[in-house]
DNA sequence: GTCGCCTGGGTTAACGATTACCCATCTTGA
DNA sequence: TCAAGATGGGTAATCGTTAACCCAGGCGAC
């Protein structure tokens, strides 16, 4: 079907190894004339390297495998994959992503991906969470992205939720806000860590950390699109209370969107009456809200880049949990 | 490193071909005892098929290649890839997506992906558009997703923009709206086709198709996040005009989001004063707007599924353009 | 009884690229 | 003048899997 090195060698009147050297081995010894002729013939014949054949000798395909629990279908995937892809491309590797099927069987998915003999395999989660992997899987997975291995056997890259909450809370305080409410995402690791950071920042500022209201955005334990939103009710109650907030911190940009609507219905203006800040930096939403939303951007791309570095490094990296910082994106809602 | 068929055969005291037959050739002739023993040993040794080696004989890897102009980084990708992935998985294939680099060099990207010897290759676009491919590329690409080959050499799957515009306009008319404005996406094929459909539906209803206002959502020719939005100004002007609209059709859900804000500022209620409908069904936005947005969902998943069928079919399919229908998602904004 | 077919295997040659090793010829310095 | 490198290239084995053949025994039909 496609031309092989053999075809090229035949046509050029050289051996296969010379053809291989001309096309791939940059430093192979041969005259420029020979190399040029081989390159030309390769072009004519439309030669394309056969990675499968090469991989037989090398033992692996130039692939980085990514197992994602639901990642591909998430908008967060974009940034993680971009980060991975950029770094992998620099090393002449491709990223091969496989979504965990409905059966959530890591072992099976791992087997599927290993059939392609990737150089290394990462596990990526859509939401920041802890993951328990079967022991056999732990050996094959080199790094966890946006999640943390429960057994502590695998290097993990996670967003620094607590630090981000501290930073954004401090930012609100520096802007003169004193009564901050937090409409948080319940049932998520991220939410729990952010709540800690939120309260810590208040305490650090000499305020009563326990008194600050932290309310769940939805009724269900697991956050999903189906969950019944409590945002509207919470905002109304907060505004009616004896100590109405002058700032609302939101679990994500979608929550912020609902907060905007609720504040508007109550006749409050943003940010004059109530400042709003959030986590996510979902650009579609954050830039189009009126006023544009100040929000903490998740370090997805950084996680992807760092993961690629770990995956491509020759030495197995030390097993530790890297907490990557968010970035404050200032717009006009504070 | 990893166990091979040879290792298994050695341990089981059979030949490699028998081991191969037991593990892969479902109908290979051998006693159940032998097969069972081989399967057991394979399990112990953690055998994983080496697709690279297999592909050397078969000529291709069990992969469907997807070249996307920017697809992976788009929220639309999710549905197209899901559709593809589901169908491919049923055929024991994996989807291998490669994003066109910054250089937009289809030939080069095609070369990259062909190194992996995929069974078939698709080209997918983020926005519905026409694409001109280099002649050499046209031979290697089996189907175009969300775009149309300019040379007419490749089967294409595209959303039926015109039909969708007709349907949603008719829906507005059936709901008693008579003065419909369309804030369209300028400079896009989708926008042009939708405008045609919009006007056609009005004419079909006995109205003056030319008189209906169709306004660009942004100033730039190419729609991007950077483009300066004209939505707010357009809405204000429309409301101030001598014949204010009782419905606004939006180019996408983000435009609808801005229309909501503008209507709200002008003190109009949705849908009582002005109905709003849109294209996209970007769930994050559409379900969280207040009231939830009625919008035409793009047939991304259907395109993915259909593409997989074409890619996996033995016969090269007839070269034609398939226009797939949108789906009207009724919420409460009309 | 024996021919032919079924059963349960084995042998061996690919597939395409890489690579360790070998062999000429040509320079060059002492 | 000649030995030692440098230059330019060839040979053949190898990776893991498959598939085209081959083979020996058993068994039923004639």
XYZ file of C-alpha atoms in Angstrom, chain B:
334
model
C 9.427 -5.897 29.453
C 5.915 -7.003 28.800
C 5.121 -10.633 28.204
C 4.804 -11.700 24.587
C 3.031 -14.591 22.949
C 6.362 -16.319 22.820
C 6.710 -16.213 26.595
C 3.254 -17.641 26.973
C 3.855 -20.369 24.434
C 7.091 -21.339 26.117
C 5.484 -21.576 29.508
C 2.477 -23.470 28.164
C 4.558 -25.827 26.082
C 2.783 -24.978 22.845
C 3.749 -23.056 19.738
C 3.295 -19.339 19.354
C 0.548 -19.789 16.841
C -1.448 -21.851 19.301
C -1.079 -19.169 21.905
C -2.152 -16.582 19.363
C -5.133 -18.683 18.403
C -6.213 -19.150 21.998
C -6.046 -15.469 22.818
C -7.236 -13.857 19.628
C -8.530 -16.249 16.977
C -11.917 -17.009 18.402
C -12.521 -19.968 16.149
C -9.055 -21.485 16.078
C -9.058 -25.229 16.395
C -7.772 -26.486 19.712
C -8.952 -28.338 22.777
C -10.702 -26.414 25.489
C -8.081 -27.566 27.954
C -5.262 -26.060 25.934
C -7.107 -22.827 25.459
C -7.914 -22.586 29.130
C -4.339 -23.182 30.132
C -3.056 -20.538 27.766
C -5.599 -18.007 28.968
C -4.566 -18.655 32.531
C -0.889 -18.217 31.827
C -1.589 -15.054 29.880
C -3.388 -13.703 32.912
C -0.541 -14.576 35.237
C 2.025 -12.985 32.989
C -0.100 -9.884 32.460
C -0.107 -10.318 28.718
C -1.257 -7.334 26.681
C -1.650 -7.585 22.936
C 0.932 -5.617 21.020
C -1.051 -3.734 18.409
C 2.098 -2.513 16.746
C 3.192 -6.044 15.994
C -0.250 -7.039 14.832
C -0.506 -4.002 12.637
C 2.638 -5.013 10.822
C 0.766 -7.888 9.325
C -2.580 -6.243 8.921
C -1.270 -3.012 7.521
C -3.190 -0.707 9.859
C -3.671 0.035 13.515
C -7.181 -0.213 14.989
C -7.457 3.553 14.970
C -9.710 6.151 13.472
C -7.741 9.314 12.929
C -9.383 12.682 13.332
C -7.774 15.865 12.156
C -9.460 18.822 13.735
C -8.853 22.418 12.945
C -9.292 23.383 16.563
C -11.765 20.870 17.657
C -10.268 19.388 20.761
C -10.196 22.740 22.414
C -13.819 23.388 21.723
C -16.834 22.432 23.708
C -18.376 21.124 20.496
C -15.667 18.547 20.239
C -17.163 16.662 23.111
C -20.238 15.623 21.263
C -18.572 14.856 17.955
C -15.904 12.798 19.653
C -18.483 11.052 21.793
C -20.423 10.048 18.748
C -17.306 8.867 16.993
C -15.963 7.104 20.036
C -19.121 5.194 20.749
C -19.359 3.828 17.235
C -15.651 3.155 16.983
C -15.581 1.319 20.280
C -18.290 -0.979 19.025
C -15.919 -1.918 16.215
C -13.001 -2.332 18.618
C -11.318 0.751 17.321
C -9.976 3.760 19.115
C -10.270 7.389 18.088
C -7.026 9.233 17.700
C -7.465 12.964 17.484
C -4.780 15.346 16.325
C -5.253 19.066 16.309
C -4.054 21.029 13.365
C -1.086 22.985 14.644
C -0.748 26.697 14.554
C 0.646 26.460 11.069
C -2.637 25.036 9.813
C -0.734 22.709 7.536
C -3.125 19.922 6.683
C -0.547 18.005 4.687
C 1.893 17.979 7.552
C -0.697 17.000 10.130
C -1.928 14.292 7.835
C 1.607 12.961 7.600
C 1.879 12.927 11.357
C -1.273 10.982 11.812
C -0.532 8.564 9.008
C 2.627 7.471 10.761
C 0.335 5.602 13.081
C -1.373 3.861 10.164
C -4.988 4.521 11.138
C -7.713 2.586 9.398
C -9.366 5.768 8.164
C -9.095 9.493 8.662
C -11.712 12.177 9.153
C -11.404 15.937 9.060
C -13.477 17.860 11.575
C -14.023 21.586 11.892
C -14.968 23.581 14.924
C -17.288 25.881 13.045
C -19.400 24.895 10.106
C -17.356 26.059 7.154
C -16.104 25.268 3.721
C -12.590 23.890 3.577
C -10.177 23.722 0.690
C -7.864 20.774 1.039
C -4.669 20.165 -0.893
C -5.270 17.472 -3.523
C -2.969 14.997 -1.819
C -4.933 15.346 1.402
C -8.225 14.722 -0.300
C -7.211 11.172 -1.118
C -6.432 10.311 2.474
C -9.481 11.833 4.131
C -12.612 9.743 4.094
C -15.150 12.124 5.539
C -15.537 15.760 6.538
C -17.328 16.528 9.789
C -18.995 19.874 10.387
C -17.473 21.201 7.206
C -17.709 20.801 3.510
C -14.972 19.959 1.070
C -14.775 22.760 -1.435
C -13.681 20.498 -4.236
C -16.637 18.194 -3.702
C -14.480 15.080 -3.568
C -15.218 13.939 -0.030
C -18.462 12.980 1.712
C -19.397 15.726 4.149
C -21.583 15.895 7.239
C -22.912 19.312 8.138
C -25.686 20.754 10.287
C -28.790 21.773 8.398
C -28.520 25.452 9.280
C -31.206 26.623 6.934
C -33.678 23.998 8.083
C -32.984 24.847 11.707
C -33.590 28.524 11.112
C -36.846 27.726 9.384
C -37.928 25.503 12.250
C -37.168 27.917 15.056
C -38.663 30.858 13.202
C -41.802 28.876 12.555
C -41.883 27.983 16.230
C -41.766 31.651 17.183
C -44.524 32.426 14.707
C -46.660 29.606 16.045
C -46.249 31.110 19.488
C -47.862 34.275 18.265
C -44.737 36.357 17.681
C -44.926 38.612 14.667
C -41.994 41.029 14.907
C -38.905 38.873 15.007
C -35.386 40.300 14.959
C -32.359 38.129 14.292
C -29.017 38.973 15.891
C -26.860 36.797 13.731
C -23.215 35.730 13.681
C -21.579 37.647 10.840
C -18.931 36.263 8.542
C -19.826 32.645 9.148
C -21.296 30.159 6.756
C -23.743 29.124 9.452
C -24.932 32.689 9.791
C -25.517 33.142 6.086
C -27.469 29.906 5.807
C -29.532 30.681 8.875
C -30.414 34.087 7.548
C -31.736 32.471 4.397
C -33.822 30.070 6.430
C -35.089 32.843 8.667
C -36.285 34.955 5.762
C -37.731 31.973 3.991
C -39.818 31.017 7.006
C -41.188 34.547 7.216
C -42.059 34.566 3.528
C -43.691 31.158 3.881
C -45.849 32.644 6.624
C -46.962 35.407 4.295
C -44.786 38.076 5.852
C -42.222 40.397 4.361
C -38.984 38.477 4.578
C -36.819 41.379 3.510
C -38.175 43.777 6.085
C -37.202 41.682 9.099
C -34.068 43.011 10.785
C -30.978 40.782 10.697
C -28.156 42.380 12.674
C -24.571 41.300 13.294
C -23.714 40.337 16.872
C -20.155 41.599 16.579
C -18.241 44.101 14.573
C -15.464 41.871 13.306
C -15.895 39.719 10.271
C -14.625 36.609 11.971
C -16.473 35.798 15.123
C -14.147 35.502 18.073
C -14.066 36.212 21.757
C -12.101 39.348 21.101
C -14.654 40.823 18.755
C -16.468 43.871 20.001
C -20.027 42.997 20.844
C -22.807 45.010 19.257
C -25.595 43.125 20.969
C -26.333 45.636 23.656
C -26.554 48.523 21.202
C -28.688 46.574 18.760
C -31.179 45.552 21.421
C -31.483 49.100 22.671
C -32.008 50.393 19.141
C -34.579 47.730 18.367
C -36.577 48.503 21.487
C -36.507 52.200 20.696
C -37.578 51.761 17.094
C -41.051 52.403 15.770
C -41.747 48.669 15.530
C -40.078 47.016 18.510
C -39.666 43.247 18.273
C -41.690 40.751 20.282
C -39.047 38.094 19.696
C -35.297 38.025 19.235
C -33.533 35.128 17.586
C -29.882 34.854 18.579
C -26.903 33.489 16.709
C -25.801 31.474 19.712
C -26.374 31.068 23.418
C -23.717 33.565 24.353
C -25.397 36.192 22.262
C -28.636 35.217 23.958
C -26.958 35.791 27.294
C -26.151 39.340 26.292
C -29.619 39.860 24.913
C -31.042 38.770 28.264
C -28.897 41.342 30.031
C -29.858 44.097 27.597
C -33.559 43.320 27.816
C -33.358 43.255 31.564
C -31.656 46.646 31.625
C -34.461 48.002 29.474
C -37.006 46.642 31.911
C -38.447 44.104 29.510
C -39.437 40.671 30.732
C -38.761 37.387 28.987
C -40.791 35.896 27.440
C -43.810 38.116 28.198
C -42.522 41.243 26.441
C -39.918 39.672 24.215
C -39.333 36.016 23.455
C -35.758 34.856 22.986
C -34.573 31.821 21.055
C -31.161 30.799 19.945
C -28.855 28.236 18.353
C -26.332 25.977 20.138
C -27.858 24.532 23.271
C -24.732 25.165 25.254
C -26.175 23.539 28.338
C -24.079 25.427 30.853
C -25.556 28.651 29.653
C -28.965 27.717 28.340
C -30.186 25.961 31.470
C -28.839 28.587 33.838
C -30.250 31.642 32.207
C -33.373 33.006 33.813
C -35.697 31.966 32.280
C -33.994 28.923 30.768
C -33.328 29.405 27.084
C -35.168 27.755 24.216
C -32.546 26.904 21.645
C -31.756 24.731 18.635
C -29.290 21.984 19.539
C -26.631 21.262 16.962
C -26.452 17.675 15.688
C -22.864 17.140 16.782
C -23.253 13.708 18.235
C -25.213 12.530 15.230
C -22.440 13.778 12.978
C -19.897 11.842 15.013
C -21.906 8.648 14.851
C -22.574 8.935 11.177
C -18.938 9.725 10.506
C -17.861 6.580 12.288
C -20.196 4.519 10.188
C -18.764 5.979 7.028
C -15.208 5.577 8.255
C -15.700 1.970 9.210
C -17.685 0.891 6.198
C -15.874 -1.374 3.807
C -17.195 0.336 0.705
C -16.196 3.915 0.005
C -19.452 5.795 0.451
C -20.955 7.946 -2.272
C -19.642 11.482 -2.251
C -22.483 13.604 -1.021
C -23.289 16.292 1.501
C -25.440 15.094 4.372
C -27.354 17.840 6.130
C -28.265 16.713 9.631
C -31.211 18.237 11.453
C -30.946 20.331 14.606
C -33.188 19.594 17.518
C -35.464 22.155 19.108
C -34.959 22.209 22.871
C -37.983 23.914 24.411
C -37.376 25.729 27.672
C -39.202 28.834 28.865
C -37.842 31.795 26.961
C -40.554 31.741 24.258
